Amino acid sequence: SCLDGYDPDALRVDKAREAIRACIAPLKESEVVEILNALGRVLAEDIVPKIDVPAHDNSAMDGYAVRFSDIGSPLKEIGSALAGRKFEGKVGPGECVRIMTGAVMPSGTDTVVIQEVVKQEGGRIVVPPGQKQAQNVRYAGEDLKVGLPVLAPGKVLRPAEIGLIASLGIGEVRVKRKLRVAFFSTAHPYDGGSWAN
């Protein structure tokens, strides 16, 4: 039977764990490693961004950057803003700028209208009603803000955390020293053999 040799007076597993935990203390030693070698390690410091993510107010969609107060009137397209090249001018009344996803919001605009809903009439851009102010805009620091910790000590560094740290331009992190583990096995005689406890 699988119950042969069962000792009702044996220490239960949960009690054994409690006894072991009472004899050990959390690691205090740490070391600095490159993030490429930090996978699976335990973070020993706060990760605090030194840059806002995103760094600037930008468009979440392809479309037109406009002044919300101008919606309802035909708009003159005065330029374009690309993800790698921002529009250098300022958008005035009755004007708009063609904008791509990730591009910096042009000065003077506060709303992005997706390209699929606008119409071109007589060389002007016509925006339909029903738009919301500040729609399709991602603000600077909306994801991560300078000075606010994004990862705390004790966090296990998985691929997602490594990617986050790398995206902040951080090449090294302080992590807990690796554990040193020892295994102990005891045995008592039973019917001429032995049972591991």
XYZ file of N, CA and C in Angstrom:
591
model
N 0.836 -1.192 0.000
C 0.000 0.000 0.000
C 0.873 1.246 0.000
N 0.334 2.315 -0.600
C 1.106 3.553 -0.621
C 1.175 4.191 0.757
N 0.360 3.702 1.695
C 0.389 4.235 3.058
C 1.346 3.482 3.952
N 1.948 2.386 3.421
C 2.928 1.659 4.224
C 4.048 2.601 4.621
N 4.395 2.588 5.861
C 5.484 3.423 6.334
C 5.066 4.833 6.674
N 3.765 5.147 6.521
C 3.292 6.499 6.858
C 3.420 6.728 8.348
N 4.018 7.822 8.720
C 4.211 8.163 10.132
C 3.303 9.337 10.476
N 2.235 9.130 11.233
C 1.306 10.219 11.566
C 1.943 11.314 12.399
N 3.084 11.018 13.009
C 3.773 12.025 13.823
C 4.800 12.822 13.022
N 4.918 12.517 11.722
C 5.891 13.238 10.889
C 5.470 14.702 10.739
N 6.461 15.558 10.563
C 6.210 16.998 10.420
C 5.538 17.258 9.080
N 4.403 17.983 9.131
C 3.709 18.320 7.902
C 4.553 19.260 7.049
N 4.317 19.230 5.727
C 5.111 20.034 4.798
C 5.007 21.520 5.127
N 3.782 22.023 5.380
C 3.638 23.451 5.665
C 4.367 23.857 6.929
N 4.373 22.961 7.922
C 5.093 23.259 9.165
C 6.602 23.214 8.938
N 7.040 22.296 8.091
C 8.469 22.212 7.770
C 8.922 23.485 7.068
N 8.076 23.999 6.140
C 8.411 25.240 5.450
C 8.506 26.405 6.438
N 7.565 26.465 7.377
C 7.603 27.530 8.385
C 8.890 27.467 9.195
N 9.296 26.251 9.565
C 10.518 26.085 10.352
C 11.741 26.538 9.563
N 11.769 26.203 8.269
C 12.903 26.599 7.429
C 12.945 28.114 7.278
N 11.766 28.720 6.999
C 11.714 30.166 6.819
C 12.127 30.912 8.080
N 11.846 30.329 9.249
C 12.216 30.979 10.505
C 13.725 31.014 10.710
N 14.434 30.172 9.977
C 15.888 30.080 10.143
C 16.662 30.883 9.098
N 15.952 31.476 8.128
C 16.658 32.193 7.072
C 16.178 33.637 7.002
N 16.990 34.462 6.414
C 16.644 35.879 6.236
C 16.776 36.229 4.759
N 15.999 37.214 4.289
C 16.111 37.617 2.877
C 17.532 38.076 2.539
N 17.933 37.828 1.310
C 19.254 38.266 0.868
C 19.369 39.783 0.920
N 20.496 40.269 1.403
C 20.761 41.706 1.418
C 21.814 42.083 0.384
N 22.664 41.120 0.024
C 23.724 41.410 -0.930
C 23.152 41.596 -2.333
N 23.757 42.511 -3.073
C 23.311 42.759 -4.442
C 24.530 42.987 -5.322
N 24.286 43.011 -6.611
C 25.346 43.252 -7.574
C 24.757 43.939 -8.797
N 25.600 44.602 -9.546
C 25.168 45.275 -10.767
C 25.503 44.398 -11.956
N 24.499 44.164 -12.806
C 24.712 43.346 -14.002
C 24.155 44.079 -15.216
N 24.656 43.727 -16.381
C 24.097 44.262 -17.622
C 22.704 43.684 -17.818
N 21.815 44.462 -18.431
C 20.441 43.977 -18.558
C 20.353 42.703 -19.389
N 21.323 42.479 -20.284
C 21.318 41.244 -21.074
C 21.535 40.019 -20.193
N 22.103 40.237 -19.007
C 22.362 39.130 -18.082
C 21.414 39.151 -16.888
N 20.375 39.969 -16.958
C 19.501 40.152 -15.797
C 18.226 39.311 -15.855
N 18.029 38.562 -16.922
C 16.811 37.767 -17.065
C 16.694 36.754 -15.925
N 15.550 36.759 -15.252
C 15.319 35.822 -14.159
C 15.857 36.276 -12.815
N 16.588 37.390 -12.793
C 17.136 37.889 -11.540
C 16.095 38.734 -10.809
N 16.366 39.019 -9.536
C 15.432 39.784 -8.707
C 15.965 41.202 -8.539
N 15.164 42.163 -8.912
C 15.556 43.572 -8.880
C 15.842 44.025 -7.445
N 16.904 44.827 -7.287
C 17.293 45.299 -5.955
C 17.241 46.817 -5.847
N 16.623 47.478 -6.819
C 16.525 48.936 -6.797
C 15.274 49.377 -7.536
N 14.851 50.613 -7.268
C 13.760 51.196 -8.041
C 14.261 51.515 -9.449
N 13.434 51.293 -10.431
C 13.720 51.746 -11.789
C 12.913 53.015 -12.007
N 13.621 54.134 -12.152
C 12.981 55.445 -12.253
C 13.336 56.077 -13.596
N 12.332 56.360 -14.428
C 12.607 56.950 -15.746
C 13.256 58.337 -15.636
N 14.217 58.584 -16.514
C 14.814 59.915 -16.620
C 14.250 60.661 -17.827
N 13.333 59.980 -18.525
C 12.672 60.589 -19.672
C 11.184 60.274 -19.593
N 10.371 61.151 -20.160
C 8.947 60.866 -20.284
C 8.730 59.907 -21.448
N 7.755 59.027 -21.299
C 7.359 58.139 -22.394
C 5.848 58.264 -22.560
N 5.383 58.761 -23.718
C 6.171 59.333 -24.811
C 6.839 60.640 -24.401
N 7.859 61.020 -25.161
C 8.625 62.222 -24.825
C 7.869 63.503 -25.167
N 6.929 63.425 -26.118
C 6.166 64.599 -26.554
C 4.712 64.206 -26.739
N 3.831 65.203 -26.743
C 2.457 64.941 -27.156
C 2.508 64.461 -28.607
N 1.850 63.344 -28.896
C 1.903 62.834 -30.263
C 0.580 62.207 -30.684
N 0.493 61.914 -31.959
C -0.728 61.364 -32.526
C -0.780 59.852 -32.349
N -1.946 59.361 -31.974
C -2.146 57.925 -31.843
C -2.677 57.307 -33.131
N -2.972 58.142 -34.114
C -3.552 57.652 -35.371
C -3.033 58.468 -36.550
N -3.156 57.893 -37.754
C -2.936 58.667 -38.974
C -4.168 59.532 -39.215
N -3.970 60.787 -39.578
C -5.117 61.653 -39.834
C -4.707 63.102 -39.977
N -5.479 63.974 -39.331
C -5.226 65.416 -39.411
C -5.229 66.018 -38.014
N -4.173 66.780 -37.715
C -4.098 67.511 -36.451
C -4.815 68.840 -36.649
N -5.781 69.098 -35.790
C -6.608 70.299 -35.946
C -6.774 71.011 -34.608
N -7.306 72.222 -34.708
C -7.776 72.935 -33.521
C -9.245 72.545 -33.352
N -9.587 72.003 -32.197
C -10.957 71.517 -32.017
C -11.981 72.615 -32.275
N -11.632 73.836 -31.923
C -12.571 74.952 -32.106
C -12.860 75.230 -33.580
N -12.013 74.713 -34.498
C -12.210 74.947 -35.932
C -13.091 73.903 -36.608
N -13.368 72.804 -35.881
C -14.153 71.739 -36.508
C -15.547 72.268 -36.848
N -15.960 71.978 -38.066
C -17.251 72.485 -38.545
C -17.073 73.389 -39.738
N -15.831 73.882 -39.915
C -15.513 74.730 -41.063
C -14.463 74.034 -41.923
N -14.471 74.249 -43.235
C -13.415 73.685 -44.094
C -12.043 74.186 -43.643
N -11.068 73.284 -43.640
C -9.729 73.616 -43.144
C -8.694 73.549 -44.255
N -7.722 74.443 -44.175
C -6.634 74.467 -45.145
C -5.479 73.624 -44.628
N -5.038 72.647 -45.422
C -3.892 71.812 -45.045
C -2.615 72.588 -45.339
N -1.795 72.828 -44.303
C -0.598 73.660 -44.468
C 0.708 72.888 -44.357
N 0.631 71.585 -44.202
C 1.868 70.810 -44.103
C 1.605 69.435 -43.536
N 2.698 68.751 -43.196
C 2.565 67.395 -42.657
C 3.534 67.188 -41.494
N 3.158 66.266 -40.621
C 4.001 65.889 -39.480
C 4.205 64.382 -39.551
N 5.459 63.959 -39.657
C 5.801 62.544 -39.747
C 6.406 62.086 -38.426
N 6.435 60.767 -38.237
C 6.975 60.224 -36.988
C 8.437 60.627 -36.794
N 9.174 60.791 -37.887
C 10.577 61.169 -37.757
C 10.864 62.630 -38.042
N 9.826 63.397 -38.371
C 10.045 64.804 -38.692
C 8.805 65.609 -38.319
N 8.930 66.446 -37.317
C 7.762 67.193 -36.858
C 7.503 68.418 -37.730
N 6.286 68.918 -37.658
C 5.901 70.132 -38.359
C 6.437 71.314 -37.570
N 7.224 72.163 -38.214
C 7.924 73.236 -37.506
C 7.089 74.503 -37.305
N 6.058 74.678 -38.079
C 5.269 75.901 -37.972
C 4.235 75.840 -36.861
N 3.344 76.815 -36.865
C 2.251 76.862 -35.900
C 0.936 76.889 -36.671
N -0.005 76.094 -36.194
C -1.298 75.994 -36.861
C -2.219 77.095 -36.341
N -2.714 77.890 -37.284
C -3.602 78.984 -36.922
C -5.051 78.652 -37.193
N -5.945 79.599 -36.968
C -7.369 79.386 -37.214
C -7.635 78.955 -38.657
N -8.474 77.937 -38.818
C -8.849 77.475 -40.149
C -7.805 76.628 -40.838
N -6.776 76.204 -40.105
C -5.703 75.405 -40.703
C -5.632 74.026 -40.051
N -4.973 73.095 -40.738
C -4.745 71.754 -40.194
C -3.453 71.197 -40.778
N -2.973 70.123 -40.188
C -1.731 69.480 -40.634
C -1.973 67.989 -40.786
N -1.552 67.426 -41.904
C -1.598 65.967 -42.093
C -0.612 65.361 -41.114
N -1.039 64.328 -40.351
C -0.171 63.779 -39.306
C -0.187 62.255 -39.342
N 0.961 61.664 -39.023
C 1.107 60.214 -38.982
C 1.182 59.730 -37.528
N 0.879 58.474 -37.337
C 0.932 57.880 -36.003
C 2.324 58.056 -35.396
N 2.373 58.569 -34.182
C 3.643 58.761 -33.483
C 4.278 60.110 -33.709
N 3.749 60.886 -34.649
C 4.322 62.207 -34.923
C 3.968 63.186 -33.809
N 4.881 64.137 -33.570
C 4.672 65.159 -32.550
C 3.505 66.057 -32.964
N 2.638 66.360 -32.014
C 1.498 67.247 -32.294
C 2.005 68.638 -32.663
N 1.561 69.189 -33.785
C 1.981 70.539 -34.186
C 1.499 71.590 -33.184
N 2.289 72.606 -33.024
C 1.926 73.705 -32.132
C 0.599 74.312 -32.566
N -0.298 74.499 -31.613
C -1.591 75.094 -31.902
C -2.713 74.090 -32.090
N -2.378 72.809 -32.230
C -3.417 71.784 -32.406
C -3.672 71.046 -31.097
N -4.866 70.464 -30.983
C -5.199 69.737 -29.755
C -5.994 68.462 -30.002
N -6.272 68.154 -31.274
C -7.139 67.023 -31.607
C -6.657 66.389 -32.913
N -6.804 65.062 -33.010
C -6.486 64.364 -34.263
C -7.751 63.688 -34.782
N -8.072 63.979 -36.035
C -9.214 63.363 -36.700
C -8.677 62.300 -37.650
N -9.165 61.079 -37.521
C -8.633 59.992 -38.348
C -8.918 60.253 -39.828
N -8.000 59.793 -40.672
C -8.073 60.094 -42.103
C -9.294 59.479 -42.780
N -9.815 58.376 -42.205
C -10.917 57.681 -42.861
C -12.230 58.477 -42.866
N -12.365 59.463 -41.987
C -13.661 60.153 -41.894
C -13.671 61.526 -42.549
N -12.501 62.061 -42.899
C -12.476 63.405 -43.476
C -12.765 63.357 -44.983
N -13.184 64.476 -45.515
C -13.411 64.603 -46.951
C -12.634 65.805 -47.477
N -12.270 65.743 -48.732
C -11.607 66.877 -49.375
C -12.568 67.518 -50.360
N -12.799 68.783 -50.144
C -13.712 69.523 -51.025
C -13.065 70.843 -51.419
N -12.825 71.006 -52.719
C -12.240 72.239 -53.199
C -10.888 72.556 -52.594
N -10.087 71.502 -52.385
C -8.760 71.711 -51.811
C -8.764 71.946 -50.314
N -9.906 71.808 -49.691
C -10.016 71.991 -48.245
C -10.394 70.659 -47.576
N -10.047 70.556 -46.290
C -10.359 69.367 -45.509
C -11.645 69.627 -44.726
N -12.614 68.731 -44.876
C -13.879 68.869 -44.163
C -13.982 67.760 -43.118
N -14.129 68.156 -41.863
C -14.218 67.208 -40.753
C -15.680 67.057 -40.352
N -16.178 65.827 -40.281
C -17.587 65.632 -39.924
C -17.842 65.927 -38.447
N -19.068 66.218 -38.083
C -19.391 66.447 -36.676
C -19.243 65.161 -35.863
N -19.322 65.293 -34.554
C -19.235 64.118 -33.680
C -17.849 63.836 -33.158
N -16.884 64.714 -33.444
C -15.518 64.531 -32.941
C -15.444 64.980 -31.473
N -14.448 64.469 -30.768
C -14.244 64.843 -29.367
C -12.913 65.569 -29.218
N -12.893 66.581 -28.382
C -11.658 67.323 -28.168
C -10.600 66.416 -27.556
N -9.367 66.541 -28.044
C -8.200 65.773 -27.570
C -8.241 64.299 -27.976
N -9.159 63.924 -28.863
C -9.198 62.526 -29.289
C -7.933 62.156 -30.058
N -7.534 60.897 -29.911
C -6.393 60.326 -30.642
C -5.074 61.036 -30.364
N -4.955 61.624 -29.166
C -3.706 62.283 -28.761
C -3.127 61.539 -27.564
N -1.858 61.219 -27.662
C -1.120 60.635 -26.522
C -0.244 61.736 -25.944
N -0.374 61.974 -24.649
C 0.343 63.082 -24.026
C 1.708 62.656 -23.485
N 2.628 63.605 -23.452
C 3.972 63.342 -22.921
C 3.857 62.795 -21.501
N 4.563 61.713 -21.239
C 4.546 61.108 -19.909
C 3.313 60.293 -19.612
N 2.464 60.077 -20.604
C 1.224 59.325 -20.375
C 1.511 57.881 -19.987
N 2.536 57.282 -20.571
C 2.893 55.903 -20.245
C 3.828 55.849 -19.042
N 4.928 56.590 -19.112
C 5.921 56.637 -18.038
C 6.330 58.081 -17.822
N 6.432 58.480 -16.545
C 6.728 59.866 -16.239
C 8.054 59.978 -15.502
N 8.812 61.011 -15.843
C 10.107 61.260 -15.196
C 9.930 61.297 -13.675
N 10.790 60.561 -12.973
C 10.800 60.611 -11.514
C 9.859 59.662 -10.804
N 8.941 59.030 -11.534
C 7.998 58.107 -10.907
C 8.447 56.666 -11.164
N 8.768 55.904 -10.098
C 9.266 54.534 -10.283
C 8.291 53.674 -11.084
N 8.846 52.845 -11.964
C 8.015 51.948 -12.765
C 8.204 50.486 -12.365
N 9.316 50.176 -11.716
C 9.569 48.840 -11.178
C 10.171 48.988 -9.787
N 9.757 48.125 -8.870
C 10.212 48.213 -7.485
C 11.117 47.037 -7.134
N 11.957 47.186 -6.104
C 12.797 46.069 -5.658
C 11.947 44.845 -5.335
N 12.494 43.673 -5.647
C 11.774 42.431 -5.407
C 11.102 41.887 -6.649
N 11.065 42.690 -7.715
C 10.432 42.258 -8.961
C 11.336 41.298 -9.718
N 10.799 40.159 -10.113
C 11.552 39.229 -10.954
C 11.593 39.789 -12.372
N 12.782 39.850 -12.940
C 12.958 40.456 -14.262
C 12.723 39.422 -15.358
N 11.573 39.565 -16.013
C 11.196 38.717 -17.138
C 11.435 39.494 -18.436
N 11.170 38.894 -19.588
C 11.410 39.626 -20.844
C 10.701 40.977 -20.908
N 9.471 41.066 -20.396
C 8.735 42.336 -20.453
C 9.441 43.412 -19.637
N 9.922 43.049 -18.458
C 10.611 44.023 -17.607
C 11.956 44.423 -18.206
N 12.660 43.456 -18.788
C 13.945 43.761 -19.434
C 13.723 44.739 -20.585
N 12.683 44.502 -21.379
C 12.370 45.400 -22.489
C 12.030 46.799 -22.018
N 11.271 46.888 -20.922
C 10.910 48.185 -20.363
C 12.149 48.946 -19.918
N 13.034 48.270 -19.206
C 14.267 48.904 -18.724
C 15.120 49.372 -19.898
N 15.247 48.526 -20.917
C 16.045 48.886 -22.090
C 15.454 50.095 -22.801
N 14.113 50.177 -22.846
C 13.466 51.296 -23.539
C 13.735 52.628 -22.851
N 14.134 52.577 -21.584
C 14.453 53.793 -20.841
C 15.925 54.179 -20.977
N 16.674 53.409 -21.768
C 18.081 53.714 -21.981
C 18.974 53.269 -20.844
N 18.483 52.353 -20.016
C 19.257 51.860 -18.874
C 19.964 50.572 -19.293
N 21.281 50.538 -19.146
C 22.056 49.385 -19.599
C 22.453 48.420 -18.501
N 22.400 48.880 -17.243
C 22.782 48.028 -16.114
C 21.757 48.189 -14.995
N 21.556 47.118 -14.237
C 20.628 47.172 -13.108
C 21.249 46.489 -11.904
N 20.794 46.925 -10.734
C 21.228 46.276 -9.493
C 20.234 45.178 -9.150
N 20.741 43.965 -8.956
C 19.898 42.808 -8.657
C 20.409 42.107 -7.404
N 19.542 41.297 -6.813
C 19.936 40.501 -5.657
C 20.981 39.462 -6.067
N 21.880 39.191 -5.140
C 22.843 38.123 -5.387
C 22.100 36.813 -5.602
N 22.640 35.969 -6.455
C 22.005 34.679 -6.693
C 21.998 33.844 -5.418
N 20.950 33.072 -5.251
C 20.843 32.183 -4.099
C 21.869 31.054 -4.185
N 22.348 30.661 -3.027
C 23.133 29.431 -2.941
C 22.247 28.415 -2.237
N 21.984 27.305 -2.896
C 21.031 26.333 -2.387
C 21.741 25.028 -2.061
N 21.390 24.467 -0.904
C 21.919 23.156 -0.507
C 20.745 22.216 -0.264
N 20.899 20.958 -0.631
C 19.864 19.958 -0.415
C 20.332 18.985 0.657
N 19.441 18.710 1.597
C 19.740 17.761 2.665
C 18.743 16.612 2.578
N 19.229 15.409 2.737
C 18.359 14.244 2.708
C 18.653 13.394 3.928
N 17.599 12.987 4.611
C 17.774 12.088 5.755
C 17.036 10.802 5.449
N 17.406 9.736 6.102
C 16.773 8.451 5.856
C 16.684 7.673 7.160
N 15.684 6.838 7.269
C 15.595 5.938 8.418
C 15.322 4.542 7.889
N 15.808 3.528 8.599
C 15.617 2.158 8.113
C 14.145 1.767 8.123
N 13.766 1.018 7.119
C 12.400 0.505 7.062
C 12.414 -0.808 6.299
N 12.089 -1.858 6.997
C 12.059 -3.196 6.393
C 13.357 -3.515 5.645
N 14.462 -3.125 6.245
C 15.725 -3.443 5.633
C 16.151 -2.454 4.568
N 15.253 -1.549 4.170
C 15.603 -0.558 3.168
C 15.675 0.820 3.812
N 15.388 1.827 3.075
C 15.382 3.186 3.640
C 14.323 4.024 2.943
N 13.776 4.987 3.678
C 12.813 5.940 3.135
C 13.400 7.333 3.252
N 13.328 8.066 2.229
C 13.788 9.458 2.293
C 12.694 10.299 2.925
N 13.054 11.149 3.874
C 12.099 12.024 4.549
C 12.305 13.446 4.121
